[in-house]
XYZ file of C-alpha atoms in Angstrom:
561
model
C 122.091 74.839 110.743
C 119.989 74.757 107.599
C 118.212 77.911 106.474
C 114.483 78.290 107.096
C 113.591 77.497 103.512
C 115.943 74.490 103.416
C 114.280 73.080 106.546
C 110.843 73.699 105.048
C 111.691 72.108 101.697
C 113.196 69.035 103.396
C 110.048 68.434 105.452
C 107.549 65.660 104.739
C 104.079 67.163 104.724
C 100.863 65.294 105.375
C 97.865 65.874 103.134
C 95.681 68.659 104.435
C 92.739 66.258 104.687
C 94.775 64.049 107.042
C 95.695 67.071 109.181
C 92.059 68.200 109.276
C 90.799 64.744 110.239
C 92.679 64.948 113.572
C 90.385 67.880 114.417
C 87.233 65.973 113.414
C 86.926 67.634 110.025
C 85.933 65.644 106.940
C 86.340 66.145 103.211
C 83.070 68.095 102.927
C 84.397 70.661 105.411
C 87.332 71.562 103.177
C 87.842 73.396 99.899
C 91.258 72.099 98.740
C 93.896 74.396 97.254
C 96.259 71.607 96.224
C 97.490 68.831 98.506
C 98.569 70.876 101.531
C 96.289 73.936 101.699
C 92.529 74.114 102.150
C 89.873 76.600 103.119
C 87.134 75.845 105.631
C 83.814 75.772 103.808
C 80.902 78.008 104.770
C 79.004 74.899 105.802
C 81.823 73.873 108.103
C 81.887 77.280 109.783
C 78.131 77.098 110.263
C 78.102 73.640 111.838
C 80.893 74.599 114.259
C 78.736 77.263 115.917
C 77.214 74.721 118.298
C 80.591 73.479 119.558
C 82.028 74.732 122.893
C 85.013 77.080 122.796
C 88.546 76.095 123.687
C 91.028 78.263 125.585
C 92.666 81.218 123.834
C 96.388 81.864 124.391
C 97.741 85.214 123.191
C 101.393 85.529 122.191
C 102.789 89.052 122.243
C 106.246 90.549 122.756
C 108.448 93.272 124.132
C 109.327 96.127 121.773
C 111.283 94.522 118.911
C 114.524 95.334 117.167
C 114.323 96.097 113.425
C 114.971 92.393 112.700
C 112.056 91.033 114.763
C 112.426 88.726 117.748
C 110.597 85.517 116.878
C 107.047 86.034 118.100
C 105.556 83.979 115.259
C 108.209 81.308 115.765
C 107.240 81.152 119.448
C 103.537 80.960 118.581
C 104.178 77.924 116.383
C 106.661 76.293 118.761
C 104.257 76.657 121.679
C 101.385 75.039 119.751
C 103.610 72.124 118.759
C 104.791 71.764 122.370
C 101.215 71.851 123.673
C 100.291 68.987 121.370
C 103.196 66.971 122.753
C 102.138 67.691 126.332
C 98.434 67.137 125.627
C 98.918 63.970 123.606
C 98.026 61.684 126.522
C 95.168 63.859 127.792
C 92.809 63.603 124.853
C 93.170 67.329 124.107
C 94.802 69.244 121.280
C 96.111 72.634 120.225
C 96.016 74.694 117.052
C 97.796 77.751 115.675
C 95.774 80.761 114.506
C 97.864 83.532 112.924
C 98.033 86.226 110.280
C 99.039 85.870 106.637
C 102.368 87.459 105.673
C 102.345 90.640 103.621
C 104.564 90.870 100.541
C 105.831 94.216 101.849
C 108.092 92.786 104.576
C 108.664 89.530 102.641
C 110.549 91.530 100.016
C 111.613 94.302 102.393
C 113.527 94.204 105.672
C 111.919 91.465 107.736
C 111.421 88.610 105.287
C 108.584 86.083 105.620
C 106.305 85.523 108.589
C 105.837 81.762 108.811
C 108.141 81.190 111.777
C 111.710 79.976 111.599
C 114.043 77.065 112.193
C 112.078 74.024 113.336
C 108.990 76.018 114.285
C 107.397 76.877 110.950
C 104.093 76.634 109.118
C 104.191 74.945 105.734
C 104.285 75.173 102.773
C 106.259 78.286 103.692
C 106.864 79.472 100.126
C 103.159 79.478 99.317
C 102.098 81.063 102.599
C 104.738 83.791 102.321
C 103.968 84.619 98.706
C 100.546 84.555 96.999
C 99.037 81.836 99.244
C 95.319 81.559 98.321
C 95.147 85.058 96.851
C 93.277 86.592 99.800
C 95.376 89.762 99.883
C 94.935 90.243 96.146
C 91.173 89.963 96.638
C 91.306 92.550 99.423
C 93.357 94.891 97.227
C 90.902 94.412 94.364
C 87.870 95.148 96.549
C 89.554 98.281 97.896
C 90.534 99.491 94.448
C 87.121 98.719 92.955
C 85.636 101.234 95.373
C 88.313 103.769 94.407
C 87.516 103.253 90.711
C 83.770 103.603 91.356
C 84.311 106.911 93.151
C 86.267 108.468 90.295
C 83.915 106.987 87.701
C 80.901 108.445 89.510
C 82.439 111.903 89.341
C 83.315 111.396 85.664
C 79.805 110.244 84.790
C 78.113 113.388 86.138
C 78.538 113.211 89.924
C 74.877 112.768 90.870
C 75.902 112.481 94.526
C 77.660 115.849 94.244
C 80.852 114.428 95.784
C 83.412 117.071 96.654
C 86.637 115.701 95.067
C 88.790 117.504 97.631
C 87.020 115.682 100.485
C 87.646 112.138 99.225
C 89.546 110.162 101.847
C 89.448 106.744 100.172
C 92.891 105.690 98.924
C 94.022 102.879 96.671
C 96.206 100.069 98.022
C 98.768 97.484 96.972
C 100.436 94.706 98.979
C 103.957 95.979 98.444
C 106.339 98.475 100.030
C 106.433 101.313 97.476
C 107.179 104.780 98.826
C 106.715 106.345 95.372
C 102.964 105.705 95.675
C 102.468 107.451 99.034
C 101.314 110.762 97.608
C 99.715 111.148 94.205
C 98.147 114.110 92.445
C 95.135 112.853 90.516
C 94.130 114.943 87.526
C 90.483 114.119 86.870
C 87.947 115.177 84.302
C 84.195 114.815 84.154
C 82.384 113.557 81.063
C 81.334 117.103 80.190
C 84.973 118.247 80.190
C 85.325 119.832 83.643
C 88.786 119.325 85.115
C 89.545 118.776 88.786
C 92.645 117.968 90.788
C 92.796 116.073 94.073
C 95.507 114.677 96.316
C 95.441 110.973 97.065
C 97.811 108.015 97.233
C 98.246 104.335 98.038
C 98.412 102.549 101.368
C 99.850 99.084 101.792
C 96.983 96.576 101.688
C 97.513 95.466 105.282
C 96.842 99.047 106.437
C 93.613 99.393 104.455
C 90.180 99.641 105.996
C 89.037 96.728 103.832
C 91.664 94.543 105.527
C 90.445 95.703 108.949
C 86.820 95.037 107.994
C 87.748 91.631 106.584
C 89.382 90.671 109.888
C 86.617 92.008 112.169
C 83.537 90.839 110.252
C 81.716 87.844 111.742
C 79.823 86.684 108.633
C 79.329 87.493 104.952
C 76.280 89.580 105.865
C 78.313 91.494 108.439
C 81.144 91.894 105.925
C 78.802 93.366 103.307
C 77.151 95.708 105.824
C 80.527 96.976 107.024
C 81.762 97.514 103.467
C 78.627 99.540 102.778
C 79.288 101.655 105.879
C 82.658 102.899 104.630
C 82.739 106.706 104.442
C 84.592 107.804 101.317
C 84.211 111.577 101.561
C 81.674 114.410 101.660
C 79.300 116.068 99.229
C 79.273 119.782 98.484
C 76.957 120.338 101.474
C 79.544 118.591 103.743
C 77.317 115.572 104.297
C 79.020 112.144 104.402
C 79.051 109.875 101.364
C 79.216 106.132 101.954
C 80.230 103.142 99.866
C 76.570 102.088 99.883
C 75.658 105.350 98.117
C 77.722 104.032 95.204
C 76.160 100.560 95.574
C 79.685 99.184 95.894
C 79.335 96.788 98.823
C 77.751 93.918 96.878
C 80.505 93.661 94.281
C 83.192 94.186 96.939
C 81.744 91.294 98.949
C 81.640 89.132 95.817
C 85.367 89.720 95.371
C 85.959 88.706 98.984
C 83.575 85.736 99.242
C 86.165 82.986 98.782
C 88.915 84.894 100.583
C 86.666 85.233 103.632
C 86.865 81.474 104.258
C 89.744 80.730 106.699
C 92.715 78.797 105.317
C 94.233 75.715 106.987
C 97.848 74.600 106.653
C 100.205 72.717 109.012
C 103.336 73.145 111.083
C 106.499 71.103 110.663
C 105.116 68.829 113.394
C 101.694 68.564 111.704
C 99.776 70.825 114.059
C 96.909 72.473 112.183
C 97.394 76.186 111.576
C 94.626 78.541 110.458
C 96.326 81.425 108.658
C 93.906 84.187 107.689
C 93.970 87.969 107.344
C 96.922 90.156 108.130
C 96.631 93.780 109.279
C 99.915 95.283 110.478
C 99.959 96.197 114.169
C 102.007 99.383 113.784
C 99.536 100.947 111.326
C 96.427 98.775 111.739
C 94.966 96.512 114.439
C 97.404 93.629 114.077
C 95.206 90.535 114.552
C 94.128 87.646 112.345
C 90.464 87.385 111.361
C 87.642 86.959 113.853
C 86.132 84.129 111.777
C 89.452 82.267 111.890
C 89.899 82.703 115.646
C 86.338 81.655 116.409
C 86.575 78.624 114.103
C 89.849 77.569 115.728
C 88.307 77.835 119.198
C 85.544 75.441 118.087
C 88.026 72.956 116.625
C 90.766 72.828 119.285
C 90.959 72.765 123.070
C 93.766 75.337 123.042
C 94.316 77.984 120.370
C 97.600 79.863 120.194
C 97.259 83.198 118.418
C 99.481 86.238 118.079
C 99.169 89.996 118.000
C 101.722 91.930 115.984
C 104.853 93.709 117.227
C 105.138 94.685 120.906
C 102.382 94.407 123.492
C 101.940 98.201 123.425
C 100.622 97.813 119.867
C 99.346 94.342 119.006
C 98.168 93.215 122.436
C 96.603 96.577 123.256
C 94.586 96.473 120.021
C 93.806 92.761 120.368
C 92.170 93.574 123.701
C 90.666 97.016 123.167
C 89.437 96.368 119.614
C 89.158 92.642 118.812
C 88.145 91.372 122.255
C 85.825 94.326 122.800
C 84.007 93.654 119.515
C 83.780 89.868 119.838
C 83.595 88.917 123.512
C 86.872 86.989 123.257
C 89.351 87.020 126.140
C 92.745 85.332 126.542
C 93.071 82.613 129.173
C 96.817 83.307 129.299
C 99.408 85.547 127.657
C 102.932 84.690 126.542
C 105.255 87.701 126.407
C 108.197 86.948 124.120
C 111.502 88.515 125.136
C 114.994 88.057 123.803
C 118.376 88.862 125.290
C 119.377 90.776 122.188
C 116.227 92.923 122.096
C 116.697 93.860 125.750
C 120.320 94.786 125.073
C 119.070 96.922 122.185
C 116.739 98.711 124.596
C 119.684 99.086 126.938
C 121.463 101.161 124.318
C 123.483 98.628 122.296
C 123.763 99.129 118.546
C 121.946 96.505 116.463
C 125.266 95.447 114.854
C 126.753 94.187 118.156
C 123.723 92.565 119.792
C 125.400 89.147 119.641
C 128.122 90.196 122.097
C 127.619 89.640 125.830
C 126.743 92.878 127.609
C 125.212 92.433 131.062
C 125.138 96.157 131.756
C 123.079 96.921 128.642
C 120.858 93.923 129.353
C 120.176 95.201 132.856
C 119.359 98.682 131.514
C 117.024 97.236 128.896
C 114.939 95.422 131.510
C 112.862 98.590 131.833
C 111.206 97.667 128.535
C 110.265 94.191 129.768
C 109.037 95.602 133.080
C 106.759 98.135 131.371
C 105.162 95.462 129.163
C 104.654 93.142 132.133
C 103.137 95.973 134.160
C 100.789 96.942 131.317
C 99.500 93.418 130.779
C 98.973 92.710 134.467
C 97.840 96.083 135.792
C 95.900 97.599 132.903
C 94.431 94.435 131.331
C 94.301 92.052 134.296
C 96.040 89.255 132.367
C 98.071 86.302 133.622
C 101.328 85.905 131.740
C 104.487 83.920 131.213
C 107.687 85.338 129.725
C 109.141 83.224 126.912
C 112.866 83.781 126.434
C 113.265 83.045 122.732
C 116.785 81.622 122.749
C 119.443 82.745 120.272
C 122.768 80.970 119.762
C 124.643 84.053 120.938
C 122.895 84.176 124.341
C 125.287 83.473 127.220
C 124.491 81.656 130.459
C 125.101 84.840 132.438
C 122.665 86.795 130.270
C 119.963 84.139 130.563
C 120.419 83.964 134.335
C 120.114 87.743 134.643
C 116.937 87.795 132.540
C 115.352 84.990 134.577
C 116.237 86.755 137.838
C 114.895 90.123 136.697
C 111.631 88.545 135.514
C 111.226 86.856 138.896
C 111.621 90.247 140.551
C 108.718 91.440 138.373
C 106.567 88.574 139.645
C 106.558 86.514 136.449
C 108.167 83.237 135.403
C 110.608 83.399 132.494
C 111.130 80.171 130.526
C 114.028 79.594 128.139
C 112.624 78.294 124.826
C 114.615 76.567 122.076
C 111.844 75.787 119.622
C 113.775 77.417 116.758
C 116.451 74.742 117.112
C 114.390 71.829 118.463
C 110.770 72.423 117.477
C 108.028 71.663 119.994
C 110.466 69.740 122.215
C 112.286 73.016 122.833
C 109.152 74.666 124.278
C 107.797 71.897 126.528
C 108.547 73.852 129.717
C 106.751 76.877 128.290
C 103.732 74.747 127.397
C 103.587 73.289 130.910
C 103.811 76.734 132.501
C 101.083 78.148 130.240
C 98.764 75.252 131.063
C 99.437 75.894 134.752
C 98.474 79.540 134.375
C 95.253 78.589 132.583
C 94.348 76.083 135.289
C 94.444 78.880 137.876
C 91.230 80.193 136.234
C 91.650 83.782 137.377
C 89.050 86.160 135.918
C 90.525 89.649 136.153
C 90.459 90.538 132.444
C 89.507 94.152 131.708
C 89.666 96.844 129.049
C 91.810 99.942 129.342
C 88.940 102.345 128.646
C 85.165 102.344 128.432
C 83.115 102.753 125.245
C 81.591 106.017 126.434
C 84.913 107.767 127.079
C 85.550 110.644 124.654
C 87.933 109.960 121.782
C 90.668 112.288 122.984
C 90.490 110.792 126.480
C 90.903 107.303 124.968
C 94.007 108.429 123.089
C 95.360 110.067 126.229
C 94.725 106.964 128.310
C 96.622 104.736 125.865
C 99.438 107.284 125.647
C 99.800 107.865 129.368
C 99.050 104.413 130.789
C 100.507 102.134 128.098
C 103.216 104.320 126.548
C 104.279 106.357 129.590
C 103.695 109.669 127.777
C 103.156 112.918 129.650
C 100.559 114.232 127.221
C 99.110 114.058 123.723
C 99.491 116.808 121.143
C 97.274 116.903 118.044
C 98.210 118.690 114.850
C 95.908 121.496 113.716
C 94.408 119.168 111.080
C 93.876 116.395 113.649
C 92.113 118.844 115.977
C 89.649 119.787 113.238
C 88.983 116.127 112.441
C 88.569 115.289 116.132
C 85.864 117.933 116.558
C 83.878 116.333 113.728
C 84.447 112.751 114.864
C 83.360 113.447 118.428
C 79.906 114.437 117.153
C 79.066 110.867 116.114
C 81.852 108.408 116.896
C 82.835 108.803 120.536
C 81.846 105.171 121.151
C 84.500 103.850 118.732
C 87.773 102.386 120.024
C 91.135 103.855 119.021
C 93.677 102.216 116.709
C 96.995 104.000 117.147
C 99.473 103.914 114.261
C 102.999 104.519 115.515
C 106.506 103.107 115.389
C 106.908 99.596 116.753
C 110.450 100.249 117.999
C 109.532 102.435 120.958
C 106.762 103.014 123.477
C 106.803 106.578 122.155
C 106.142 107.894 118.656
C 109.914 108.426 118.256
C 111.722 105.212 117.190
C 115.003 106.422 118.695
C 113.616 106.429 122.268
C 114.424 102.911 123.454
C 113.779 101.182 126.766
C 110.748 102.534 128.603
C 110.844 106.308 128.162
C 108.590 108.513 130.290
C 107.501 112.124 129.993
C 107.507 112.095 126.196
C 104.754 113.622 124.069
C 102.618 111.508 121.728
C 102.275 113.573 118.558
C 99.089 112.761 116.624
C 99.543 113.880 113.030
C 96.235 112.735 111.575
C 92.956 111.088 112.542
C 91.140 108.780 110.129
C 87.618 107.437 110.416
C 87.340 103.704 109.692
C 83.561 103.605 109.799
C 83.203 100.113 108.379
C 85.806 98.687 110.769
C 84.259 100.790 113.540
C 87.377 102.389 114.966
C 89.353 105.631 114.715
C 92.949 105.527 113.492
C 95.338 107.988 115.146
C 98.473 108.355 113.012
C 101.396 109.391 115.197
C 104.886 110.720 114.589
C 106.462 109.850 111.250
C 104.761 106.472 110.761
C 103.800 105.786 107.141
C 100.745 103.818 105.970
C 102.811 102.941 102.893
C 106.265 101.693 103.980
C 109.356 101.864 101.805
C 111.991 99.269 100.981
C 115.350 99.243 102.815
C 118.760 99.842 101.252
C 119.175 96.094 100.696
C 115.717 94.560 100.209
C 115.202 90.902 101.103
C 114.064 90.441 97.498
C 117.728 90.561 96.419
C 118.253 87.128 98.000
C 115.192 85.447 96.490
C 115.329 83.442 93.276
C 114.186 80.199 91.625
C 116.606 77.388 90.687
C 116.498 75.140 87.632
C 114.366 72.599 89.484
C 111.729 75.278 90.085
C 112.462 75.558 93.821
C 112.355 78.996 95.410
C 115.606 79.947 97.145
C 116.607 82.709 99.561
C 113.195 83.123 101.199
C 113.365 83.399 104.978
């Protein structure tokens, strides 16, 4: 089997204008970035508003292993399969997904453009700088940081308390050395001050969240102006708009805000735009991209990051709540090896048959199925993302256990065979959609108090017995509940467990969700609860993926996966 990058580089791509034309887009609708990448113009987005919406299909997953279990690959394979099934019906499908972050590309996970014969292309460009959107987001974030420190230097007319500043700089890279920084500042008249700050990874920044939740340039600018950066000496909030920062920040983001179109190996259009992590942010691609895709295609396959306890929960309670979107069907990706991992098997021996561990790990699948059906009222199909090491006995056990949970599990081989390997999944998903059940619901109401929202997520979705807040989080909560009770919650925690402890596999119950810190994302309009030891600036592993990446004499990138 060829590597992912070898498959991608051997592919014959169509021009992006040819891809777009199959979705009734013309040259005026596109802003080309070379032959195979284009952004949708503002005029295109505007004219689409009068089109009816297609059906939204959400792809999520069970709790992953550290290597990831192919959720993006399944998203792409399903869209390709749908286009094969729909070819004779006069309908079509499209992919709508997040942009990869350079953090995992060079870290543990590698790229995020799918794998095998279910990829979006050109994979090197998408996985690396792409159209520069993340750089623009980093620049907008860091412009605000520079304006804050400059304002204090220039005389501090707003009387900002340096110790209260919560706005941090960001970079799209895993760099643990930047997590905590002591900034030694000085005003123009020679007064020294010291404050603690640091960097977050760009995909965890509030600017990224705002970028992905804004519905228009006007909305984007208003949200950027609403960012709270700290307090003045009288403990009154200071906003980005007080520094007149939102206009220049929006100018930096104007081109980035236009969704980007590429293609899959099978020439399905893919809108790839925005990229907040789901373990430390809200884990969904941009609202403008999703809404544009729904106007262009009859079926849109999108994904929410990591397990359904993170990505899907936030997709529903944050993105759907803010936009009126709702999934017509959900695909829950499961793998034999991930379930064995949750059954207690070490990650180094996941390729060995172990029916006992697989059976024990079914608790994780059952909890995700229960959450999606009971707490969100969603109709779902389990996609068994097939690995070469899976045995017939393991597949049979997984199918049987899923049936006992009241869901259909479909073996999918899109990694090896592209869309043809996911035809059964596509047919099952279309069948679920045709049932037209309308039981979708949110986990909590807007008017529920913030702590009660955290407790509901912890107890209902995670299986926790209770929530414990640090002393600092308790102080912050008391302030937030004065004005922001109506905001949804964005929980930042490990992706490897339902709990805040990554070592608790399966579906643990009775554990305590430890909330270390609460952060106000006033522009994004949610509250971030940082739990356990999760970091908003990840670090690189012992052997970073970057060690495998190079460029040969022909100028081709090698080692990217």
